[in-house]
Amino acid sequence: MADGCRSLVREVSDAGRGFRAIPSVDVVAQTIARLAPEVPARMAVRAAQAEIETVRAAVSRGDAAAAPDAIAEAGALRARLVLADAPGPVINATGVIIHTNLGRAPLSERALAAVRAAAGGYSDLEFDLTTGRRGSRSSHISDVVREVTGAGAALVLNNNAAAVFLALEAHARGREVLVARGESIEIGGGFRIPDILQASGARLRDVGTTNRTRVEDYARAVTDATAAIMRVHPSNFAQVGFTESPDARALAGLARECGLLLITDLGSGALLDTAAYGLAREPLIGEALEDGADLVTFSGDKLLGGPQAGVIVGSADVVERIARRPMARALRPDKMTIAGLRATLGHYLRGEAVEEVPVWQMIACGLDELRSRAERVMDGGTGLRVVDSSAAVGGGSLPGQVLPSVAIEIADAEAGAEDAARRLRRFARPVVGRIRADRLRLDMRTVLPRDEGPLREALQAL
């Protein structure tokens, strides 16, 4: 027999022995049931099948078969992860305030209580307690949005992408929308303005250049097919240098003169002046309306500091047309979103947003307070030190802007920063930090006060 054939026979023989070493589904499922008695029998079988398939694939690649107990342990972990509540809470020590991957804006205590009250039992979501008849869920939130923004009407949807889509679908389907080339942008998750226009049935018409667009560019682009001018605030990137964009009031004047709608997508939903805290100035919702926008769209879970939602504000007739669209029902918010958003907006009405809304608490917190909190969390622990740091607003808001901050640096993790970060992520309350210059840092600006205790315990265990 040729050497090549003998080698192939040996490989086949070795693989055969590897496959024969894999236990049966029944054996693995029984072991999973013993290791994790809380796992239902059917889930144990499915977990066993999945792990065995993984082992078979490894053996086919030439790897040795895992031990039966190891297969069962992996299956038990797989089943437990399916049964576990998710998403789970984590401690954000990254220094990014509105962290998209960590759930964006945390809610205030009052908003959390409102969500629990709405979700934990029955509510008057669509019931009029005065008449005893069917009511409208929008009545619970639209009046508060109008009061906060000064708008004539308001509509709340499940996110801002939905708000932009529905505004275009209601007012520009089959017609053109003028958008400056520098504002034809992409935000997180592959959401692109050209794509959302196409999905809504509207047609995009680019105006101006990437870096400079004037009112005259819009005026020259208007035709009988034009329905609206759309302004998109570039909240996740910044253009610098040789740039120009039209004055909002001048653009609103052109829209009125031509019988067009002016739609402004602000994205971040700022109700307070960010410049008061050393940041660049973010456009305010009320100012966009005062400048002449017919419709303004924004998010509820960014600088507004509430739950995920998309909000449309504007004049009553323009907003009402959107509310009557069939897709408005498909994109409407649930009772928990309405309760959380209403409670969050209430903080603004009472003038307490900086004190009560976590996003604004973090933005406004002073360095002395952050340093004091860091010392309290370290609690005299060794291998830790307080260092100067910088935090970002995040969430597609105020790109390139940073806030001075304070962090706890883990100075002597024996196995290195990556290992320390991995171990902190495995605690009952996972801690997510950031690594800089091969050192793990835990930025205190984004650690909620209620998380200080769990963070202290994690550092002591580490």
XYZ file of C-alpha atoms in Angstrom:
462
model
C 0.000 0.000 0.000
C 1.353 3.440 -0.919
C 2.417 5.765 1.893
C -0.291 8.302 0.956
C -3.001 5.638 1.194
C -1.683 4.421 4.572
C -1.779 8.010 5.885
C -5.362 8.450 4.692
C -6.414 5.174 6.334
C -4.842 6.286 9.620
C -6.685 9.624 9.475
C -10.011 7.905 8.801
C -9.330 5.441 11.596
C -8.436 8.223 14.039
C -11.588 10.139 13.115
C -13.654 7.007 13.627
C -12.253 6.564 17.121
C -12.980 10.240 17.805
C -16.607 9.932 16.730
C -17.033 6.730 18.769
C -15.838 8.638 21.854
C -18.771 11.046 21.611
C -21.525 10.050 24.086
C -25.150 9.619 23.039
C -27.738 12.370 23.302
C -29.536 10.475 26.083
C -26.388 10.205 28.209
C -25.564 13.902 27.827
C -29.172 14.980 28.440
C -29.343 12.910 31.637
C -26.133 14.490 32.885
C -27.466 17.975 32.063
C -30.623 17.178 34.054
C -28.452 16.208 37.045
C -26.230 19.305 36.753
C -29.114 21.723 36.119
C -32.352 20.313 37.542
C -34.149 23.592 36.779
C -33.777 22.951 33.032
C -36.891 21.343 31.445
C -36.314 17.893 29.926
C -36.931 19.018 26.335
C -34.432 21.853 26.703
C -31.868 19.407 28.115
C -32.255 17.196 25.038
C -31.931 20.135 22.634
C -28.879 21.440 24.503
C -27.322 17.970 24.362
C -27.946 17.731 20.616
C -26.431 21.169 20.014
C -23.279 20.425 22.028
C -22.807 17.033 20.395
C -23.051 18.652 16.962
C -20.350 21.098 18.043
C -18.104 18.234 19.165
C -18.735 16.276 15.956
C -17.698 19.305 13.902
C -14.504 19.595 15.974
C -13.676 15.895 15.481
C -14.250 16.200 11.728
C -11.588 18.939 11.729
C -9.151 16.570 13.391
C -9.595 17.683 17.032
C -10.041 15.250 19.880
C -13.538 14.671 21.250
C -14.341 16.515 24.453
C -14.947 14.454 27.592
C -18.612 13.500 28.224
C -18.762 15.550 31.430
C -17.379 18.610 29.617
C -20.019 18.232 26.885
C -22.764 18.045 29.508
C -21.412 21.054 31.410
C -21.397 23.091 28.202
C -24.952 21.945 27.483
C -26.102 22.909 30.984
C -24.580 26.368 30.556
C -26.254 26.730 27.147
C -29.670 25.857 28.617
C -29.234 28.116 31.638
C -28.393 31.065 29.386
C -31.621 30.503 27.458
C -33.623 30.415 30.712
C -31.926 33.460 32.219
C -33.604 36.871 32.176
C -32.099 39.119 29.511
C -30.900 41.699 28.767
C -29.245 41.833 32.153
C -28.028 44.871 34.080
C -24.363 45.886 33.832
C -22.260 48.619 35.391
C -21.181 51.083 32.714
C -17.668 52.261 33.575
C -16.664 52.999 29.981
C -16.981 56.767 30.185
C -19.560 56.793 27.379
C -22.773 58.241 28.796
C -25.288 57.232 26.124
C -23.750 53.856 25.296
C -25.642 52.279 22.400
C -24.379 48.754 23.163
C -25.257 49.068 26.850
C -28.857 50.209 26.392
C -28.425 53.969 25.884
C -30.040 56.242 28.483
C -30.782 54.823 31.955
C -34.131 55.945 33.370
C -34.704 58.068 36.445
C -36.130 56.499 39.592
C -39.482 58.164 38.935
C -39.544 56.856 35.358
C -38.671 53.354 36.562
C -41.530 53.489 39.052
C -43.911 54.645 36.316
C -42.855 51.769 34.045
C -43.317 49.233 36.847
C -46.759 50.621 37.665
C -47.869 50.456 34.031
C -46.427 46.990 33.408
C -47.264 45.294 36.694
C -51.042 45.375 36.316
C -53.889 46.785 34.293
C -53.897 50.440 33.284
C -56.071 53.028 31.552
C -53.883 52.808 28.443
C -56.819 53.020 26.038
C -59.693 53.635 28.438
C -61.328 56.954 29.304
C -62.075 56.897 33.028
C -64.415 59.906 32.685
C -66.735 58.458 30.042
C -66.150 54.774 30.703
C -65.454 54.242 27.005
C -62.507 53.448 24.788
C -59.770 56.078 24.896
C -56.572 56.872 22.997
C -53.121 55.883 24.173
C -51.650 59.022 22.613
C -53.643 61.177 25.033
C -51.347 60.042 27.864
C -48.243 61.494 26.255
C -49.026 64.054 23.528
C -50.108 66.773 25.964
C -46.851 66.502 27.942
C -44.728 66.586 24.766
C -46.586 69.686 23.584
C -46.069 71.386 26.937
C -42.326 70.661 27.005
C -41.583 71.578 23.378
C -44.154 74.307 22.714
C -45.408 72.413 19.646
C -48.989 72.525 18.424
C -49.207 68.732 18.183
C -47.145 65.654 18.933
C -46.999 61.990 18.005
C -44.865 59.348 19.750
C -43.644 56.229 17.925
C -41.346 53.366 18.858
C -38.094 55.002 17.666
C -36.780 57.948 15.705
C -36.191 55.944 12.527
C -39.924 55.229 12.560
C -40.657 58.919 13.119
C -38.582 59.967 10.094
C -40.021 57.187 7.945
C -43.651 57.958 8.778
C -43.246 61.717 8.344
C -41.880 61.144 4.838
C -44.414 58.443 3.996
C -47.336 60.669 4.980
C -46.186 63.872 3.300
C -43.817 62.963 0.456
C -44.738 59.543 -0.891
C -44.278 59.557 -4.677
C -42.625 62.992 -4.629
C -39.192 64.517 -4.144
C -37.495 65.564 -0.916
C -34.521 67.946 -1.033
C -31.609 66.932 1.218
C -28.177 68.556 1.352
C -25.435 66.200 0.203
C -23.581 66.679 3.471
C -26.680 65.556 5.383
C -27.383 62.386 3.392
C -25.830 60.430 6.227
C -25.652 56.997 7.819
C -26.163 56.478 11.523
C -25.617 53.312 13.604
C -26.869 49.943 12.441
C -26.644 50.816 8.753
C -29.580 53.257 8.902
C -29.131 55.597 5.940
C -31.190 58.631 5.030
C -31.355 57.650 1.324
C -32.628 54.190 2.283
C -35.338 55.510 4.593
C -36.532 57.905 1.885
C -36.726 55.074 -0.606
C -38.609 52.856 1.864
C -41.119 55.646 2.521
C -41.858 56.001 -1.191
C -40.261 59.439 -1.422
C -37.480 60.305 -3.871
C -34.228 61.831 -2.674
C -32.871 64.846 -4.517
C -29.393 65.904 -3.432
C -28.622 69.605 -3.276
C -25.409 71.543 -2.768
C -22.058 69.892 -2.169
C -20.740 67.646 0.574
C -19.266 70.523 2.561
C -21.135 73.656 1.447
C -24.844 74.119 0.804
C -26.735 77.418 0.506
C -30.387 78.420 0.375
C -29.925 79.135 -3.322
C -29.032 75.479 -3.907
C -32.398 74.424 -2.507
C -34.230 77.109 -4.488
C -32.721 75.939 -7.785
C -33.687 72.319 -7.038
C -37.402 72.978 -6.407
C -39.753 71.574 -9.067
C -43.437 70.729 -9.279
C -42.531 67.257 -7.964
C -40.972 68.606 -4.753
C -42.890 67.930 -1.533
C -40.470 68.881 1.236
C -37.078 70.091 2.324
C -35.443 67.878 4.922
C -32.701 68.951 7.285
C -30.742 66.223 9.072
C -28.606 67.193 12.045
C -25.280 65.297 11.672
C -25.219 64.171 15.293
C -22.661 61.356 14.933
C -19.902 63.148 12.999
C -18.559 66.656 12.540
C -17.500 68.604 9.476
C -14.779 71.170 9.997
C -12.910 73.585 7.784
C -14.364 74.947 4.552
C -18.050 74.334 5.333
C -21.319 76.219 5.042
C -24.969 75.446 5.729
C -28.033 77.666 5.326
C -29.647 79.656 8.095
C -32.645 77.732 9.432
C -35.011 80.711 9.244
C -33.995 81.491 5.676
C -34.615 77.885 4.673
C -38.010 77.936 6.375
C -38.849 81.101 4.435
C -37.976 79.382 1.152
C -40.159 76.398 2.083
C -43.152 78.649 2.811
C -42.610 80.631 -0.378
C -42.579 77.425 -2.453
C -45.414 75.710 -0.598
C -43.144 72.986 0.790
C -42.835 71.346 4.187
C -39.641 71.820 6.179
C -38.832 68.610 8.079
C -36.005 68.739 10.616
C -34.526 65.557 12.091
C -32.623 66.522 15.234
C -31.879 62.976 16.354
C -30.583 63.590 19.872
C -33.635 65.345 21.307
C -31.914 67.997 23.428
C -34.177 70.020 25.705
C -31.337 71.598 27.725
C -28.368 73.642 26.531
C -25.296 71.413 26.359
C -23.037 74.473 26.076
C -23.743 75.239 29.735
C -21.645 72.160 30.623
C -18.614 72.852 28.460
C -19.830 70.992 25.387
C -20.609 72.154 21.880
C -24.103 73.489 21.505
C -26.646 70.905 20.398
C -29.730 72.233 18.565
C -32.768 72.463 20.841
C -36.192 71.144 19.838
C -38.016 74.342 20.699
C -35.571 76.426 18.683
C -36.102 74.278 15.582
C -39.842 74.926 15.819
C -39.315 78.652 16.403
C -37.044 78.765 13.342
C -39.947 77.616 11.190
C -39.757 73.820 10.890
C -43.160 72.284 10.130
C -42.089 68.939 11.602
C -39.288 68.070 14.017
C -38.313 64.483 14.806
C -36.062 63.289 17.638
C -35.209 60.339 19.902
C -36.443 59.724 23.407
C -33.434 57.724 24.594
C -30.523 60.022 23.804
C -30.076 63.505 25.275
C -33.710 63.568 26.325
C -32.784 60.758 28.731
C -35.900 58.603 28.484
C -36.887 55.232 26.986
C -36.452 54.317 23.337
C -39.007 56.316 21.371
C -39.345 58.514 18.336
C -41.172 61.814 18.701
C -42.728 63.996 16.004
C -43.759 67.549 16.863
C -45.188 70.288 14.688
C -48.406 71.986 13.663
C -51.663 70.145 14.336
C -52.747 69.555 10.729
C -49.334 68.294 9.641
C -48.947 65.893 12.588
C -52.554 64.675 12.367
C -52.003 63.522 8.796
C -49.134 61.350 10.002
C -51.175 59.940 12.888
C -53.878 58.780 10.458
C -51.481 56.685 8.362
C -51.977 52.897 8.630
C -48.312 52.405 9.594
C -48.760 54.637 12.642
C -50.454 51.741 14.421
C -47.646 49.332 13.541
C -45.035 51.778 14.874
C -46.830 52.970 17.999
C -45.194 52.709 21.452
C -46.286 50.302 24.187
C -47.587 51.248 27.634
C -44.159 51.009 29.289
C -42.591 53.428 26.800
C -45.418 55.907 27.276
C -45.169 55.731 31.066
C -41.378 56.110 31.102
C -41.347 58.948 28.587
C -44.113 60.859 30.361
C -42.305 60.588 33.695
C -39.019 61.703 32.104
C -40.636 64.737 30.472
C -42.194 65.581 33.811
C -38.709 66.227 35.193
C -38.220 68.931 32.552
C -41.581 70.513 33.324
C -40.719 70.681 37.018
C -37.251 72.099 36.297
C -35.451 69.140 37.877
C -33.984 67.327 34.858
C -30.350 68.001 35.799
C -30.962 66.608 39.287
C -33.150 63.633 38.322
C -32.467 62.456 34.747
C -29.353 60.209 34.843
C -27.953 61.413 31.491
C -27.968 64.997 32.734
C -26.729 64.007 36.180
C -23.672 62.499 34.493
C -23.114 65.454 32.172
C -23.378 67.970 35.021
C -21.392 66.087 37.698
C -18.304 68.010 38.887
C -14.787 66.615 39.085
C -14.583 66.936 42.873
C -17.693 64.824 43.267
C -16.376 62.228 40.816
C -13.072 62.050 42.673
C -14.863 61.616 45.983
C -16.982 58.812 44.565
C -13.890 57.079 43.159
C -12.186 57.162 46.571
C -15.352 55.781 48.160
C -15.530 52.896 45.687
C -11.816 52.017 46.061
C -12.273 51.896 49.839
C -8.508 51.717 50.419
C -8.033 48.760 48.078
C -4.515 47.985 46.868
C -3.484 48.029 43.226
C -5.954 50.818 42.471
C -5.439 54.509 41.860
C -7.469 57.537 40.827
C -6.497 59.071 37.478
C -7.742 61.894 35.291
C -9.878 60.702 32.426
C -12.259 61.914 29.743
C -15.831 60.892 29.015
C -17.994 61.183 25.908
C -21.716 61.791 25.554
C -22.026 59.005 22.952
C -25.185 57.655 21.357
C -24.587 59.582 18.153
C -24.582 62.867 20.053
C -21.931 65.623 20.154
C -19.221 63.812 18.138
C -15.673 64.606 19.178
C -16.811 66.337 22.365
C -15.380 65.122 25.671
C -15.977 65.921 29.322
C -13.114 65.871 31.840
C -13.633 62.936 34.154
C -12.130 60.747 36.866
C -11.430 57.013 36.626
C -10.219 54.186 38.824
C -7.210 52.542 37.209
C -6.324 48.963 38.025
C -2.593 49.278 38.199
C -1.273 45.808 39.032
C -3.548 43.186 37.500
C -1.124 40.237 37.330
C -2.513 38.736 34.132
C -2.957 42.073 32.402
C -5.754 44.473 31.571
C -7.599 42.116 29.214
C -7.804 39.430 31.884
C -8.984 41.913 34.516
C -11.648 43.243 32.139
C -12.807 39.700 31.364
C -13.040 38.801 35.065
C -15.042 41.947 35.873
C -17.496 41.076 33.095
C -18.141 37.713 34.765
C -19.397 39.041 38.099
C -23.050 38.764 39.115
C -23.321 42.462 38.199
C -20.940 42.628 35.227
C -18.627 45.641 35.059
C -17.669 47.035 31.647
C -14.674 49.368 31.576
C -12.177 50.462 28.943
C -8.517 49.713 28.367
C -6.046 52.512 27.754
C -2.273 52.122 27.495
C -2.589 48.498 28.691
C -4.366 49.573 31.875
C -8.010 48.935 32.719
C -9.890 52.094 33.669
C -13.312 52.399 35.266
C -14.694 55.864 34.552
C -16.823 57.180 37.406
C -18.833 59.643 35.314
C -20.916 56.806 33.884
C -21.225 54.723 37.056
C -24.696 55.254 38.520
C -24.734 56.074 42.242
C -26.794 52.939 42.918
C -24.007 50.870 41.304
C -21.228 52.069 43.595
C -21.760 49.232 46.099
C -21.664 46.415 43.532
C -18.620 48.019 41.874
C -16.798 48.179 45.226
C -17.552 44.481 45.825
C -16.313 43.558 42.351
C -13.034 45.403 42.869
C -12.513 43.755 46.262
C -13.069 40.341 44.699
C -10.758 41.161 41.801
